[in-house]
Amino acid sequence: MTVQSPIKPKPVTPEEAEAAGVTVPRHVAIIMDGNGRWAQARGLDRADGHAEGASGVRQAVRAARKYGVEYLTLYAFSVANWARPTPEVEALMRLLVEFAEKEKAELREHGIRVNVVGEIEDLPTATRHAVEHVIDYCADGDRMTLSLALSYGGRRDIVNAVRSLAVRARAGLVLPEEIDENFFHREMTTHTLPDVDLLIRTGGESRVSDFLLFEAAYAEMQFLPIMWPDFREDTLVDCFREFTKRQRRFGRTGDQVDVQGEVPFDPLQPK
Ligand code: FPP
């Protein structure tokens, strides 16, 4: 098992990032896949792969903070993951406690706020308390928001939002014509997050697996062959380089973007 290193990012100015030839996305979301295969390839337990994955989390947080990412959202545990064998689920729940306890001082020191998307109430009490504690402890962070997706499902988040609006509409508290994309988003557990700019998945599969279905509508996607425990700062910087090459058109033509620049699609702007 790797010795855990603290999160000690060296600040990078936007000018330094530009000099390094990268545009830093505002919101990066990551599907951290491949822990199990990483472990199995070494004759280890899947739980060892997750433990090694926790050090990938530290690398990613450190690098994102260093390059000035404002929002980093990590898919740490999906609704579907509850169906895994109990010892694996328990190991993941313990790792979350460990992460919260070991990293909280560094997170706070570096202005990293912690947030949860998904259903924190579903977690075992000890995990929930540890996560709630790190959220409170880092609440003043204003440099980056680290969101952990826990017991998260994109479809479930959408359906819960629909249900909550339906209940309020039935009570006459919401008018159907008031409901637009922004209004709807306010009902979701991701309501404090902007749209995703860059969605990365490690582990060699090219699918989104119920992650941020609403919020990643215009995200650039990058699917990496490496397993999550092998994720390093350089991996993230390579993703930024690739992101820098992409032309984000948001429904416009390439010629329009050349003239007008990248104008994010905003359904509320008059046509
Ligand atoms: C998917 O890999 C990964 C997960 C289900 C859990 C992700 C958890 C971590 C990276 C560590 C703990 C998180 C924090 C925030 C401390 P997999 O097990 O499906 O891999 P496989 O596809 O190779 O089986």
XYZ file of N, CA and C and ligand atoms in Angstrom:
837
model
N 0.845 -1.204 0.000
C 0.000 0.000 0.000
C 0.886 1.262 0.000
N 0.497 2.264 -0.760
C 1.313 3.470 -0.874
C 1.222 4.310 0.402
N 2.339 4.914 0.770
C 2.316 5.849 1.904
C 1.528 7.075 1.461
N 0.628 7.528 2.339
C -0.221 8.642 1.922
C 0.539 9.961 2.040
N 0.526 10.721 0.968
C 1.187 12.020 1.023
C 0.126 13.095 1.200
N 0.449 14.144 1.955
C -0.552 15.183 2.179
C -0.801 15.998 0.920
N -1.946 16.662 0.871
C -2.270 17.520 -0.268
C -1.555 18.850 -0.067
N -0.464 19.067 -0.790
C 0.262 20.327 -0.640
C 0.460 20.952 -2.015
N -0.596 21.541 -2.570
C -0.454 22.059 -3.917
C 0.374 23.342 -3.977
N 1.192 23.436 -5.026
C 1.926 24.668 -5.277
C 1.014 25.517 -6.157
N 0.742 26.765 -5.775
C -0.199 27.525 -6.583
C 0.305 27.762 -8.009
N -0.599 27.661 -8.949
C -0.278 27.954 -10.347
C -1.185 29.115 -10.746
N -0.608 30.136 -11.332
C -1.445 31.262 -11.747
C -2.068 30.918 -13.107
N -3.162 31.594 -13.483
C -3.727 31.354 -14.815
C -2.690 31.598 -15.911
N -1.779 32.566 -15.666
C -0.731 32.858 -16.663
C 0.209 31.661 -16.824
N 0.555 31.046 -15.668
C 1.442 29.869 -15.732
C 0.760 28.716 -16.471
N -0.534 28.555 -16.196
C -1.273 27.484 -16.888
C -1.274 27.760 -18.386
N -1.476 29.021 -18.752
C -1.502 29.392 -20.173
C -0.133 29.153 -20.806
N 0.909 29.543 -20.035
C 2.275 29.342 -20.548
C 2.537 27.851 -20.761
N 1.921 27.024 -19.918
C 2.091 25.566 -20.073
C 1.204 25.036 -21.202
N 0.448 25.939 -21.826
C -0.351 25.569 -22.998
C -1.658 24.889 -22.656
N -2.198 25.171 -21.476
C -3.454 24.519 -21.128
C -4.544 25.509 -20.727
N -5.756 25.190 -21.170
C -6.928 25.882 -20.657
C -7.459 25.013 -19.527
N -7.656 25.633 -18.374
C -8.107 24.860 -17.225
C -9.639 24.912 -17.161
N -10.295 23.752 -17.258
C -11.760 23.759 -17.191
C -12.224 24.205 -15.805
N -13.370 24.849 -15.765
C -13.883 25.322 -14.473
C -14.403 24.145 -13.627
N -15.126 23.245 -14.260
C -15.698 22.111 -13.524
C -15.239 20.803 -14.179
N -14.469 20.039 -13.422
C -13.981 18.732 -13.884
C -14.697 17.653 -13.074
N -15.236 16.665 -13.757
C -15.901 15.555 -13.073
C -15.194 14.265 -13.494
N -15.020 13.360 -12.538
C -14.249 12.149 -12.851
C -14.973 10.880 -12.391
N -15.059 9.928 -13.321
C -15.520 8.577 -12.999
C -14.253 7.764 -12.747
N -14.037 7.416 -11.483
C -12.762 6.809 -11.074
C -12.887 5.294 -11.204
N -12.673 4.782 -12.390
C -12.918 3.356 -12.625
C -11.591 2.595 -12.748
N -11.625 1.330 -12.359
C -10.464 0.461 -12.576
C -9.744 0.024 -11.318
N -10.262 0.387 -10.144
C -9.585 -0.029 -8.898
C -9.537 -1.550 -8.778
N -10.644 -2.193 -9.095
C -10.744 -3.649 -8.950
C -9.764 -4.346 -9.879
N -9.740 -3.932 -11.138
C -8.841 -4.568 -12.111
C -7.379 -4.298 -11.760
N -7.113 -3.089 -11.253
C -5.741 -2.759 -10.836
C -5.287 -3.755 -9.766
N -6.167 -4.042 -8.813
C -5.824 -4.952 -7.716
C -5.705 -6.395 -8.224
N -6.700 -6.800 -9.020
C -6.697 -8.188 -9.491
C -5.455 -8.488 -10.318
N -5.002 -7.511 -11.109
C -3.805 -7.700 -11.942
C -2.565 -7.923 -11.084
N -2.637 -7.524 -9.812
C -1.489 -7.688 -8.900
C -1.721 -8.781 -7.861
N -2.774 -9.540 -8.069
C -3.084 -10.618 -7.123
C -3.569 -10.102 -5.780
N -4.085 -8.889 -5.768
C -4.547 -8.289 -4.507
C -6.075 -8.329 -4.424
N -6.567 -7.972 -3.280
C -8.012 -7.846 -3.063
C -8.554 -6.595 -3.744
N -9.810 -6.651 -4.148
C -10.416 -5.450 -4.732
C -10.329 -4.276 -3.747
N -10.459 -4.591 -2.455
C -10.408 -3.513 -1.444
C -9.039 -2.817 -1.466
N -7.975 -3.576 -1.773
C -6.649 -2.946 -1.875
C -6.626 -1.966 -3.057
N -7.329 -2.341 -4.104
C -7.431 -1.438 -5.261
C -8.127 -0.137 -4.880
N -9.157 -0.242 -4.064
C -9.856 0.980 -3.637
C -8.944 1.836 -2.741
N -8.178 1.134 -1.875
C -7.263 1.882 -0.997
C -6.241 2.633 -1.850
N -5.761 1.991 -2.887
C -4.816 2.637 -3.801
C -5.540 3.755 -4.579
N -6.818 3.519 -4.851
C -7.640 4.543 -5.514
C -7.763 5.798 -4.667
N -7.750 5.618 -3.358
C -7.831 6.795 -2.480
C -6.589 7.667 -2.662
N -5.450 7.047 -2.994
C -4.282 7.907 -3.236
C -4.399 8.590 -4.601
N -5.101 7.947 -5.556
C -5.428 8.639 -6.818
C -6.301 9.868 -6.545
N -7.184 9.742 -5.566
C -8.044 10.886 -5.200
C -7.173 12.042 -4.712
N -6.212 11.722 -3.854
C -5.329 12.785 -3.354
C -4.556 13.448 -4.494
N -4.074 12.640 -5.421
C -3.345 13.198 -6.580
C -4.244 14.127 -7.388
N -5.458 13.671 -7.617
C -6.381 14.455 -8.449
C -6.761 15.763 -7.757
N -7.017 15.687 -6.447
C -7.409 16.895 -5.708
C -6.260 17.894 -5.714
N -5.082 17.385 -5.442
C -3.908 18.258 -5.388
C -3.681 18.941 -6.742
N -3.741 18.133 -7.809
C -3.476 18.688 -9.140
C -4.564 19.672 -9.558
N -5.803 19.335 -9.274
C -6.901 20.229 -9.669
C -6.776 21.565 -8.959
N -6.458 21.505 -7.679
C -6.301 22.739 -6.889
C -5.115 23.559 -7.400
N -4.043 22.851 -7.718
C -2.828 23.524 -8.192
C -3.080 24.277 -9.493
N -3.861 23.691 -10.377
C -4.089 24.330 -11.685
C -5.286 25.274 -11.686
N -5.963 25.389 -10.567
C -7.038 26.389 -10.484
C -8.396 25.904 -10.955
N -8.617 24.583 -10.937
C -9.974 24.074 -11.196
C -10.863 24.593 -10.068
N -12.044 25.091 -10.395
C -12.913 25.618 -9.327
C -13.790 24.536 -8.707
N -14.195 23.574 -9.539
C -15.082 22.507 -9.059
C -14.541 21.164 -9.535
N -14.319 20.281 -8.587
C -13.897 18.916 -8.913
C -14.940 17.975 -8.309
N -15.548 17.161 -9.159
C -16.599 16.259 -8.674
C -16.179 14.818 -8.950
N -16.121 14.013 -7.909
C -15.610 12.639 -8.022
C -16.727 11.635 -7.738
N -16.832 10.657 -8.638
C -17.859 9.613 -8.483
C -17.275 8.564 -7.532
N -17.542 8.712 -6.256
C -16.922 7.841 -5.254
C -17.768 6.607 -4.953
N -19.105 6.738 -5.099
C -19.958 5.580 -4.791
C -21.335 5.812 -5.417
N -21.682 4.938 -6.351
C -22.964 5.141 -7.052
C -24.085 4.395 -6.329
N -25.310 4.754 -6.662
C -26.465 4.023 -6.120
C -26.313 2.536 -6.450
N -25.841 2.258 -7.671
C -25.713 0.868 -8.114
C -24.634 0.118 -7.328
N -23.664 0.850 -6.765
C -22.580 0.184 -6.024
C -23.049 -0.499 -4.740
N -24.233 -0.169 -4.250
C -24.746 -0.850 -3.046
C -24.915 -2.348 -3.305
N -25.014 -2.726 -4.586
C -25.220 -4.147 -4.921
C -23.918 -4.952 -4.877
N -22.793 -4.304 -4.616
C -21.514 -5.043 -4.545
C -21.454 -5.899 -3.272
N -20.531 -6.853 -3.226
C -20.418 -7.684 -2.016
C -20.216 -6.810 -0.772
N -20.857 -7.220 0.332
C -20.829 -6.417 1.560
C -19.407 -6.035 2.003
N -18.424 -6.977 1.994
C -17.082 -6.573 2.457
C -16.496 -5.441 1.608
N -16.806 -5.432 0.310
C -16.269 -4.365 -0.557
C -16.947 -3.032 -0.228
N -18.257 -3.083 -0.028
C -18.980 -1.852 0.333
C -18.442 -1.320 1.661
N -18.245 -2.235 2.613
C -17.744 -1.800 3.930
C -16.346 -1.192 3.811
N -15.514 -1.794 2.969
C -14.153 -1.260 2.790
C -14.227 0.162 2.211
N -15.118 0.365 1.257
C -15.253 1.705 0.657
C -15.753 2.713 1.694
N -16.695 2.279 2.525
C -17.229 3.182 3.548
C -16.146 3.562 4.561
N -15.279 2.582 4.879
C -14.172 2.866 5.813
C -13.153 3.810 5.177
N -12.902 3.616 3.878
C -11.939 4.489 3.190
C -12.405 5.941 3.178
N -13.703 6.111 3.067
C -14.245 7.478 3.086
C -14.002 8.133 4.448
N -14.184 7.336 5.504
C -13.933 7.859 6.853
C -12.463 8.253 6.976
N -11.589 7.338 6.525
C -10.142 7.594 6.587
C -9.771 8.848 5.805
N -10.337 8.946 4.605
C -10.027 10.097 3.757
C -10.440 11.387 4.475
N -11.661 11.380 5.017
C -12.174 12.590 5.682
C -11.276 12.960 6.857
N -10.869 11.952 7.631
C -10.076 12.260 8.834
C -8.653 12.688 8.486
N -8.041 11.982 7.527
C -6.627 12.251 7.228
C -6.422 13.515 6.412
N -7.373 13.837 5.584
C -7.144 14.937 4.641
C -7.738 16.268 5.078
N -8.542 16.252 6.130
C -9.315 17.465 6.424
C -8.423 18.697 6.667
N -7.303 18.497 7.374
C -6.459 19.654 7.682
C -5.886 20.255 6.397
N -5.412 19.379 5.512
C -4.821 19.870 4.255
C -5.882 20.520 3.370
N -7.045 19.912 3.360
C -8.121 20.473 2.535
C -8.437 21.884 3.004
N -8.579 22.029 4.320
C -8.916 23.360 4.853
C -7.784 24.348 4.596
N -6.565 23.880 4.833
C -5.403 24.763 4.639
C -5.360 25.308 3.214
N -5.809 24.519 2.262
C -5.733 24.938 0.869
C -7.053 25.464 0.315
N -7.951 25.811 1.206
C -9.180 26.498 0.783
C -10.121 25.621 -0.016
N -10.089 24.324 0.263
C -10.939 23.394 -0.489
C -12.194 23.072 0.329
N -13.304 23.460 -0.219
C -14.597 23.200 0.414
C -15.041 21.798 0.001
N -15.719 21.105 0.887
C -16.176 19.747 0.550
C -17.703 19.739 0.492
N -18.207 19.002 -0.461
C -19.642 18.981 -0.732
C -20.013 17.543 -1.104
N -21.267 17.207 -0.900
C -21.721 15.870 -1.329
C -22.859 16.025 -2.321
N -22.812 15.255 -3.390
C -23.986 15.121 -4.257
C -24.450 13.680 -4.125
N -25.766 13.485 -4.199
C -26.310 12.158 -3.928
C -26.984 12.162 -2.563
N -27.099 10.982 -1.992
C -27.928 10.834 -0.786
C -27.064 10.472 0.412
N -26.581 11.491 1.096
C -25.705 11.255 2.253
C -26.418 10.444 3.334
N -27.739 10.564 3.379
C -28.524 9.831 4.399
C -28.427 8.325 4.208
N -28.091 7.874 3.002
C -28.003 6.428 2.758
C -26.754 5.800 3.388
N -25.776 6.632 3.752
C -24.486 6.086 4.206
C -24.597 5.558 5.631
N -23.753 4.571 5.991
C -23.724 4.136 7.388
C -23.367 5.324 8.285
N -23.856 5.282 9.533
C -23.729 6.446 10.421
C -22.288 6.959 10.535
N -21.329 6.044 10.735
C -19.949 6.505 10.953
C -19.425 7.244 9.719
N -19.766 6.745 8.543
C -19.297 7.388 7.305
C -19.998 8.742 7.140
N -21.287 8.725 7.384
C -22.041 9.987 7.236
C -21.474 11.054 8.175
N -21.222 10.669 9.433
C -20.705 11.646 10.396
C -19.339 12.174 9.970
N -18.477 11.266 9.501
C -17.130 11.697 9.085
C -17.229 12.667 7.907
N -18.118 12.360 6.982
C -18.258 13.227 5.796
C -18.886 14.570 6.205
N -19.892 14.508 7.061
C -20.510 15.774 7.516
C -19.485 16.626 8.263
N -18.631 15.950 9.017
C -17.620 16.691 9.780
C -16.646 17.410 8.829
N -16.182 16.699 7.804
C -15.212 17.344 6.895
C -15.894 18.479 6.113
N -17.171 18.309 5.833
C -17.905 19.393 5.152
C -17.906 20.644 6.048
N -18.259 20.463 7.321
C -18.293 21.599 8.263
C -16.902 22.193 8.444
N -15.934 21.302 8.601
C -14.564 21.721 8.902
C -13.978 22.571 7.764
N -14.387 22.270 6.541
C -13.812 22.957 5.372
C -14.789 23.973 4.774
N -15.814 24.319 5.523
C -16.907 25.123 4.951
C -16.453 26.500 4.452
N -15.350 27.022 4.993
C -14.903 28.360 4.571
C -14.042 28.331 3.312
N -13.770 27.161 2.791
C -12.900 27.063 1.606
C -13.471 27.858 0.435
N -12.606 28.650 -0.177
C -13.113 29.459 -1.297
C -12.234 29.335 -2.545
N -11.343 28.302 -2.560
C -10.486 28.142 -3.732
C -11.007 27.056 -4.666
N -11.554 26.014 -4.096
C -12.064 24.926 -4.936
C -13.160 24.192 -4.159
N -14.153 23.709 -4.888
C -15.174 22.854 -4.266
C -14.935 21.425 -4.709
N -14.668 20.568 -3.726
C -14.523 19.136 -4.000
C -15.858 18.474 -3.670
N -16.535 17.985 -4.700
C -17.807 17.297 -4.456
C -17.585 15.800 -4.564
N -18.044 15.084 -3.561
C -18.004 13.624 -3.596
C -19.405 13.145 -3.942
N -19.503 12.364 -5.003
C -20.804 11.780 -5.360
C -20.923 10.484 -4.571
N -21.863 10.468 -3.637
C -22.001 9.342 -2.705
C -23.434 8.844 -2.727
N -23.601 7.574 -2.909
C -24.926 7.004 -3.119
C -25.639 7.880 -4.149
N -24.907 8.131 -5.223
C -25.384 9.052 -6.255
C -25.866 8.289 -7.485
N -26.947 8.767 -8.046
C -27.419 8.290 -9.343
C -28.005 9.478 -10.084
N -27.587 9.664 -11.315
C -28.076 10.804 -12.085
C -29.576 10.718 -12.332
N -30.041 9.525 -12.697
C -31.480 9.370 -12.936
C -32.263 9.615 -11.660
N -31.727 9.085 -10.556
C -32.445 9.252 -9.299
C -32.525 10.728 -8.920
N -31.437 11.464 -9.149
C -31.444 12.889 -8.815
C -32.500 13.628 -9.650
N -32.601 13.242 -10.922
C -33.592 13.877 -11.797
C -35.011 13.517 -11.326
N -35.219 12.248 -11.055
C -36.567 11.804 -10.646
C -36.963 12.450 -9.311
N -36.020 12.534 -8.371
C -36.336 13.184 -7.090
C -36.705 14.648 -7.291
N -36.024 15.310 -8.222
C -36.343 16.719 -8.500
C -37.751 16.829 -9.083
N -38.072 15.921 -9.995
C -39.412 15.928 -10.605
C -40.462 15.730 -9.515
N -40.185 14.776 -8.636
C -41.167 14.465 -7.586
C -41.373 15.675 -6.666
N -40.277 16.291 -6.292
C -40.392 17.428 -5.376
C -41.154 18.592 -6.039
N -40.903 18.805 -7.331
C -41.646 19.876 -8.021
C -43.119 19.490 -8.176
N -43.385 18.215 -8.420
C -44.778 17.773 -8.580
C -45.553 18.000 -7.281
N -44.893 17.687 -6.162
C -45.559 17.871 -4.853
C -45.864 19.350 -4.642
N -44.884 20.201 -4.964
C -45.098 21.644 -4.749
C -46.112 22.209 -5.736
N -46.132 21.658 -6.946
C -47.114 22.133 -7.941
C -48.529 21.754 -7.493
N -48.645 20.525 -6.966
C -49.965 20.078 -6.514
C -50.479 20.975 -5.384
N -49.539 21.463 -4.551
C -49.933 22.347 -3.444
C -50.098 23.791 -3.918
N -49.903 24.029 -5.186
C -50.067 25.390 -5.735
C -48.877 26.290 -5.454
N -47.745 25.717 -5.057
C -46.578 26.538 -4.706
C -45.662 26.787 -5.900
N -45.866 26.029 -6.969
C -45.051 26.187 -8.178
C -45.989 26.172 -9.382
N -45.751 27.102 -10.298
C -46.543 27.097 -11.533
C -45.754 26.341 -12.599
N -46.404 25.468 -13.370
C -45.672 24.711 -14.396
C -44.844 25.622 -15.296
N -45.372 26.810 -15.632
C -44.633 27.683 -16.565
C -43.382 28.299 -15.923
N -43.255 28.199 -14.607
C -42.035 28.691 -13.938
C -40.867 27.736 -14.133
N -41.179 26.491 -14.488
C -40.135 25.463 -14.481
C -39.322 25.515 -15.771
N -38.105 25.989 -15.642
C -37.157 25.929 -16.762
C -35.904 25.196 -16.258
N -34.850 25.150 -17.060
C -33.674 24.361 -16.689
C -33.069 24.808 -15.354
N -32.946 26.131 -15.169
C -32.331 26.616 -13.927
C -33.197 26.314 -12.711
N -34.477 26.531 -12.873
C -35.427 26.270 -11.790
C -35.364 24.790 -11.400
N -35.336 23.951 -12.420
C -35.287 22.497 -12.208
C -33.996 22.099 -11.485
N -32.897 22.681 -11.954
C -31.594 22.329 -11.377
C -31.534 22.652 -9.884
N -32.260 23.675 -9.469
C -32.243 24.052 -8.044
C -32.799 22.949 -7.147
N -33.533 22.016 -7.723
C -34.099 20.902 -6.937
C -33.141 19.729 -6.827
N -32.031 19.777 -7.540
C -31.141 18.605 -7.581
C -30.043 18.731 -6.534
N -29.439 17.591 -6.179
C -28.384 17.656 -5.157
C -27.126 18.338 -5.716
N -27.091 18.554 -7.008
C -25.954 19.249 -7.639
C -26.224 20.751 -7.780
N -27.225 21.249 -7.064
C -27.712 22.606 -7.355
C -26.673 23.701 -7.150
N -25.609 23.425 -6.355
C -24.599 24.479 -6.156
C -23.485 24.418 -7.215
N -23.579 23.450 -8.119
C -22.485 23.256 -9.087
C -22.858 23.805 -10.464
N -21.866 24.376 -11.155
C -22.133 24.782 -12.538
C -22.102 23.561 -13.460
N -22.442 23.752 -14.723
C -22.356 22.666 -15.706
C -20.939 22.076 -15.721
N -20.858 20.810 -16.047
C -19.541 20.161 -16.145
C -18.879 20.580 -17.465
N -17.598 20.941 -17.383
C -16.855 21.283 -18.609
C -16.095 20.076 -19.152
N -15.506 19.315 -18.248
C -14.695 18.170 -18.669
C -15.066 16.958 -17.826
N -15.466 15.886 -18.503
C -15.790 14.626 -17.816
C -14.733 13.589 -18.204
N -14.029 13.093 -17.201
C -12.958 12.106 -17.432
C -13.419 10.772 -16.864
N -13.154 9.699 -17.600
C -13.367 8.360 -17.035
C -12.102 7.545 -17.247
N -11.590 6.983 -16.182
C -10.467 6.054 -16.308
C -11.032 4.640 -16.435
N -10.153 3.667 -16.669
C -10.571 2.256 -16.632
C -10.915 1.671 -17.990
N -10.799 2.484 -19.043
C -10.922 1.938 -20.395
C -12.331 1.767 -20.941
N -13.351 2.057 -20.160
C -14.719 1.939 -20.695
C -15.192 3.314 -21.157
N -16.037 3.312 -22.203
C -16.542 4.595 -22.729
C -18.036 4.708 -22.454
N -18.365 4.940 -21.212
C -19.778 5.154 -20.882
C -19.873 6.087 -19.681
N -21.087 6.634 -19.464
C -21.218 7.640 -18.392
C -21.811 7.066 -17.106
N -22.386 5.855 -17.182
C -22.809 5.133 -15.974
C -23.590 5.996 -14.978
N -24.577 6.711 -15.484
C -25.521 7.417 -14.599
C -24.882 8.580 -13.824
N -23.802 9.128 -14.361
C -23.094 10.215 -13.661
C -23.465 11.561 -14.287
N -24.002 12.455 -13.527
C -24.241 13.849 -13.906
C -24.934 13.961 -15.269
N -26.001 13.201 -15.447
C -26.677 13.129 -16.747
C -27.196 14.493 -17.191
N -27.678 15.274 -16.251
C -28.243 16.591 -16.556
C -27.129 17.641 -16.684
N -26.151 17.526 -15.818
C -25.132 18.580 -15.677
C -24.015 18.471 -16.720
N -23.886 17.303 -17.333
C -22.779 17.105 -18.289
C -23.275 17.202 -19.731
N -24.406 17.887 -19.920
C -25.018 17.942 -21.251
C -24.038 18.440 -22.313
N -23.177 19.381 -21.945
C -22.216 19.933 -22.904
C -20.768 19.697 -22.483
N -20.568 18.693 -21.638
C -19.197 18.401 -21.178
C -18.384 17.783 -22.308
N -17.122 18.118 -22.339
C -16.173 17.385 -23.179
C -15.851 16.094 -22.439
N -15.804 14.978 -23.177
C -15.580 13.675 -22.540
C -14.194 13.148 -22.888
N -13.536 12.586 -21.907
C -12.262 11.910 -22.184
C -12.239 10.571 -21.461
N -12.039 9.517 -22.243
C -12.017 8.156 -21.699
C -10.573 7.655 -21.751
N -10.027 7.371 -20.582
C -8.607 7.016 -20.505
C -8.434 5.511 -20.264
N -7.417 4.920 -20.898
C -7.210 3.476 -20.713
C -6.628 3.122 -19.339
N -6.027 4.078 -18.660
C -5.361 3.736 -17.386
C -6.375 3.416 -16.289
N -5.938 2.640 -15.314
C -6.780 2.328 -14.154
C -6.660 3.482 -13.143
N -7.715 3.698 -12.373
C -7.735 4.879 -11.501
C -6.520 5.003 -10.563
N -6.034 3.907 -9.941
C -4.898 4.096 -9.023
C -3.650 4.650 -9.720
N -3.608 4.584 -11.059
C -2.445 5.114 -11.776
C -2.618 6.587 -12.159
N -3.684 7.201 -11.734
C -3.941 8.609 -12.081
C -2.948 9.506 -11.342
N -2.333 10.428 -12.095
C -1.329 11.339 -11.537
C -1.611 12.769 -12.003
N -0.868 13.694 -11.438
C -0.993 15.092 -11.881
C -0.817 15.197 -13.401
N 0.182 14.511 -13.938
C 0.437 14.577 -15.387
C -0.768 14.109 -16.191
N -1.485 13.128 -15.644
C -2.664 12.619 -16.359
C -3.682 13.750 -16.510
N -3.862 14.490 -15.421
C -4.843 15.578 -15.465
C -4.373 16.677 -16.429
N -3.095 16.971 -16.380
C -2.570 18.014 -17.274
C -2.726 17.577 -18.733
N -2.493 16.301 -19.024
C -2.708 15.797 -20.395
C -4.175 15.975 -20.796
N -5.075 15.731 -19.857
C -6.505 15.932 -20.155
C -6.785 17.407 -20.449
N -6.140 18.295 -19.705
C -6.317 19.727 -19.964
C -5.803 20.089 -21.362
N -4.682 19.482 -21.727
C -4.128 19.758 -23.077
C -5.119 19.320 -24.156
N -5.692 18.148 -23.975
C -6.671 17.652 -24.944
C -7.918 18.555 -24.933
N -8.338 18.948 -23.742
C -9.498 19.840 -23.592
C -9.241 21.161 -24.341
N -8.004 21.643 -24.244
C -7.622 22.911 -24.880
C -7.797 22.832 -26.398
N -7.615 21.636 -26.959
C -7.710 21.464 -28.420
C -9.151 21.395 -28.906
N -10.069 21.081 -28.000
C -11.455 20.881 -28.433
C -12.123 22.222 -28.721
N -12.948 22.240 -29.737
C -13.758 23.446 -29.988
C -15.146 23.177 -29.413
N -15.510 23.962 -28.415
C -16.822 23.764 -27.778
C -17.828 24.645 -28.508
N -18.749 24.023 -29.217
C -19.634 24.816 -30.085
C -20.981 25.109 -29.451
N -21.393 24.351 -28.468
C -22.678 24.579 -27.796
C -23.809 24.778 -28.811
N -23.809 23.975 -29.851
C -24.892 24.020 -30.843
C -24.655 24.967 -31.992
N -23.638 25.824 -31.889
C -23.356 26.750 -32.995
C -22.489 26.078 -34.056
N -22.236 26.804 -35.138
C -21.329 26.258 -36.148
C -19.893 26.612 -35.759
N -18.961 25.899 -36.325
C -17.552 26.178 -36.073
C -17.185 27.607 -36.485
N -17.749 28.078 -37.604
C -17.439 29.440 -38.068
C -17.947 30.471 -37.066
N -19.139 30.242 -36.531
C -19.672 31.186 -35.532
C -18.748 31.251 -34.314
N -18.283 30.085 -33.884
C -17.425 30.051 -32.696
C -16.110 30.770 -32.974
N -15.586 30.617 -34.214
C -14.341 31.313 -34.558
C -14.509 32.819 -34.398
N -15.684 33.321 -34.755
C -15.914 34.776 -34.699
C -16.343 35.208 -33.290
N -17.264 34.465 -32.714
C -17.879 34.922 -31.452
C -17.196 34.370 -30.202
N -16.317 33.401 -30.358
C -15.745 32.724 -29.201
C -16.726 31.684 -28.688
N -16.290 30.945 -27.665
C -17.153 29.898 -27.101
C -18.230 30.537 -26.228
N -19.449 30.461 -26.680
C -20.554 31.030 -25.902
C -21.367 29.853 -25.375
N -21.296 29.578 -24.066
C -22.048 28.428 -23.557
C -23.532 28.548 -23.870
N -24.129 27.425 -24.223
C -25.568 27.394 -24.494
C -26.298 27.734 -23.205
N -27.086 28.791 -23.224
C -27.845 29.174 -22.037
C -29.298 29.322 -22.447
N -30.127 28.352 -22.080
C -31.515 28.355 -22.546
C -32.298 29.570 -22.068
N -31.772 30.318 -21.107
C -32.533 31.472 -20.592
C -32.285 32.742 -21.386
N -31.216 32.740 -22.192
C -30.929 33.949 -22.978
C -31.962 34.076 -24.093
N -32.492 35.322 -24.340
C -33.414 35.484 -25.454
C -32.718 35.147 -26.772
N -33.483 34.528 -27.728
C -32.874 34.111 -28.997
C -32.610 35.328 -29.871
C -14.792 1.894 -9.567
O -13.754 0.948 -9.759
C -14.550 2.633 -8.333
C -15.416 2.711 -7.289
C -16.713 2.036 -7.304
C -15.078 3.423 -6.053
C -14.204 4.633 -6.177
C -13.533 4.840 -4.873
C -12.284 5.307 -4.689
C -11.479 5.814 -5.810
C -11.618 5.324 -3.352
C -12.371 5.938 -2.241
C -12.850 7.323 -2.510
C -12.544 8.402 -1.767
C -13.134 9.703 -2.109
C -11.639 8.321 -0.619
P -14.148 -0.574 -9.862
O -14.048 -1.174 -8.519
O -15.481 -0.733 -10.524
O -13.022 -1.114 -10.799
P -13.163 -2.315 -11.832
O -14.051 -1.830 -12.956
O -11.761 -2.533 -12.270
O -13.734 -3.478 -11.097
